[in-house]
Amino acid sequence: MKIDHIGYLVKKMDRAIKTFENLGYRIKQDKVRDEFRKIDICFVENDGYVIELISPYDKDSTVSGLIRKYGNCPYHICYCSDDIDRDIEKMREAGYLAWDAPLEAPACGNRRVCFLIHPDLGMIELLENRI
Ligand code: NI
């Protein structure tokens, strides 16, 4: 499956953006606040590699537990899907457990995303392609 981006947890979004810029990354999509997940998201890119910076702005965010445990770190690879419902079903059959139902992501043009866990890989994300 084609990779869309790598998700990267950061404790301080603005400082992380500056530090990635110093490594040669450019902002691909400015900061967006996802109020459902209580996170800020910013996409940066370097030579075709797209990193999604994710930072909680509230202690009840969907990633607060992860960031407390792991600190600043990459934590998922996101793959593009032409048919997210079909692919989730296929991945369930291949041993993945869906973390939640596919939900629209404001930071991704309201395309649906779904996180899945596999015992040999950890977490991945599926992102439906723009139609
Ligand atoms: Ni992602």
CSV table of C-alpha atoms and ligand atoms in Angstrom, one decimal:
chain,number,residue,atom,x,y,z
A,1,MET,CA,0.0,0.0,0.0
A,2,LYS,CA,1.2,3.5,-0.8
A,3,ILE,CA,2.4,5.5,2.2
A,4,ASP,CA,0.7,8.9,2.8
A,5,HIS,CA,2.6,10.0,5.9
A,6,ILE,CA,4.3,9.1,9.1
A,7,GLY,CA,2.5,10.3,12.3
A,8,TYR,CA,4.9,11.9,14.8
A,9,LEU,CA,3.9,12.9,18.3
A,10,VAL,CA,5.4,16.1,19.6
A,11,LYS,CA,4.9,17.8,23.0
A,12,LYS,CA,5.3,21.4,21.7
A,13,MET,CA,4.0,21.9,18.2
A,14,ASP,CA,5.5,25.3,17.4
A,15,ARG,CA,8.9,24.4,18.7
A,16,ALA,CA,8.8,21.1,16.8
A,17,ILE,CA,7.8,22.8,13.5
A,18,LYS,CA,10.8,25.1,13.8
A,19,THR,CA,13.1,22.3,14.6
A,20,PHE,CA,11.9,20.2,11.6
A,21,GLU,CA,12.3,23.3,9.5
A,22,ASN,CA,15.9,23.5,10.6
A,23,LEU,CA,16.3,20.0,9.3
A,24,GLY,CA,15.0,21.1,5.8
A,25,TYR,CA,11.3,20.4,6.1
A,26,ARG,CA,8.7,22.8,4.8
A,27,ILE,CA,5.2,23.2,6.0
A,28,LYS,CA,2.9,21.3,3.7
A,29,GLN,CA,-0.3,22.1,5.6
A,30,ASP,CA,-0.5,24.6,8.4
A,31,LYS,CA,-1.7,23.8,11.9
A,32,VAL,CA,-5.3,22.5,12.1
A,33,ARG,CA,-7.1,21.9,15.4
A,34,ASP,CA,-9.1,18.7,15.7
A,35,GLU,CA,-11.5,19.4,18.5
A,36,PHE,CA,-12.9,15.9,18.5
A,37,ARG,CA,-9.5,14.4,19.2
A,38,LYS,CA,-8.2,17.4,21.1
A,39,ILE,CA,-5.0,17.6,19.1
A,40,ASP,CA,-3.3,20.0,16.8
A,41,ILE,CA,-2.0,18.7,13.5
A,42,CYS,CA,0.6,20.1,11.1
A,43,PHE,CA,2.0,18.4,8.0
A,44,VAL,CA,5.6,19.0,7.0
A,45,GLU,CA,7.5,17.6,4.0
A,46,ASN,CA,11.1,17.0,3.1
A,47,ASP,CA,12.1,15.6,-0.3
A,48,GLY,CA,8.7,13.8,-0.7
A,49,TYR,CA,8.6,12.4,2.9
A,50,VAL,CA,5.5,13.7,4.7
A,51,ILE,CA,5.5,13.8,8.5
A,52,GLU,CA,2.2,14.5,10.4
A,53,LEU,CA,3.1,16.3,13.6
A,54,ILE,CA,0.5,15.7,16.3
A,55,SER,CA,0.4,17.5,19.6
A,56,PRO,CA,-2.3,17.3,22.3
A,57,TYR,CA,-3.7,20.6,23.6
A,58,ASP,CA,-5.8,19.0,26.3
A,59,LYS,CA,-4.9,16.2,28.8
A,60,ASP,CA,-8.0,14.2,27.6
A,61,SER,CA,-6.8,14.1,23.9
A,62,THR,CA,-6.7,10.8,22.0
A,63,VAL,CA,-2.8,10.7,22.2
A,64,SER,CA,-2.2,12.0,25.8
A,65,GLY,CA,-1.6,8.5,27.1
A,66,LEU,CA,0.9,7.7,24.2
A,67,ILE,CA,2.8,10.9,24.6
A,68,ARG,CA,3.1,10.4,28.4
A,69,LYS,CA,4.5,7.0,27.8
A,70,TYR,CA,6.8,7.6,24.8
A,71,GLY,CA,7.4,11.3,24.6
A,72,ASN,CA,8.3,12.9,21.2
A,73,CYS,CA,8.3,10.0,18.7
A,74,PRO,CA,7.0,8.6,15.5
A,75,TYR,CA,4.0,6.3,16.2
A,76,HIS,CA,2.1,5.4,13.1
A,77,ILE,CA,2.6,4.9,9.3
A,78,CYS,CA,-0.5,5.9,7.3
A,79,TYR,CA,-1.4,4.1,4.1
A,80,CYS,CA,-3.7,5.3,1.3
A,81,SER,CA,-6.9,3.3,0.7
A,82,ASP,CA,-9.1,3.5,-2.4
A,83,ASP,CA,-11.9,1.7,-0.4
A,84,ILE,CA,-11.5,2.1,3.3
A,85,ASP,CA,-14.4,-0.1,4.3
A,86,ARG,CA,-13.2,-3.0,2.1
A,87,ASP,CA,-9.6,-2.6,3.3
A,88,ILE,CA,-10.5,-2.6,7.0
A,89,GLU,CA,-12.4,-5.8,6.4
A,90,LYS,CA,-9.4,-7.3,4.6
A,91,MET,CA,-7.0,-6.2,7.3
A,92,ARG,CA,-9.3,-7.7,10.0
A,93,GLU,CA,-9.0,-11.0,8.2
A,94,ALA,CA,-5.2,-10.5,8.2
A,95,GLY,CA,-5.1,-10.2,12.0
A,96,TYR,CA,-5.5,-6.4,12.5
A,97,LEU,CA,-7.8,-5.1,15.2
A,98,ALA,CA,-9.6,-1.9,14.3
A,99,TRP,CA,-9.0,0.7,17.0
A,100,ASP,CA,-12.3,2.5,16.2
A,101,ALA,CA,-14.8,3.0,13.4
A,102,PRO,CA,-13.6,5.0,10.4
A,103,LEU,CA,-14.0,8.7,11.3
A,104,GLU,CA,-13.6,11.9,9.3
A,105,ALA,CA,-10.4,13.8,10.0
A,106,PRO,CA,-10.6,17.6,9.7
A,107,ALA,CA,-6.8,17.8,9.2
A,108,CYS,CA,-7.1,15.5,6.1
A,109,GLY,CA,-9.8,17.3,4.2
A,110,ASN,CA,-12.5,15.4,6.1
A,111,ARG,CA,-11.5,12.2,4.5
A,112,ARG,CA,-12.1,9.2,6.7
A,113,VAL,CA,-9.3,7.6,8.7
A,114,CYS,CA,-9.1,4.4,10.7
A,115,PHE,CA,-6.4,3.2,13.1
A,116,LEU,CA,-5.7,-0.5,13.3
A,117,ILE,CA,-3.4,-2.5,15.5
A,118,HIS,CA,-1.5,-5.7,14.6
A,119,PRO,CA,0.4,-7.7,17.2
A,120,ASP,CA,3.5,-7.8,15.0
A,121,LEU,CA,3.5,-4.2,13.8
A,122,GLY,CA,1.7,-2.0,16.3
A,123,MET,CA,-0.4,0.8,15.0
A,124,ILE,CA,-1.1,1.8,11.4
A,125,GLU,CA,-3.6,4.2,9.9
A,126,LEU,CA,-5.7,4.0,6.8
A,127,LEU,CA,-6.7,7.2,5.0
A,128,GLU,CA,-9.2,7.1,2.2
A,129,ASN,CA,-8.1,8.7,-1.0
A,130,ARG,CA,-9.8,11.8,-2.3
A,131,ILE,CA,-12.5,10.9,-4.8
B,1,NI,NI,-1.8,10.1,10.6
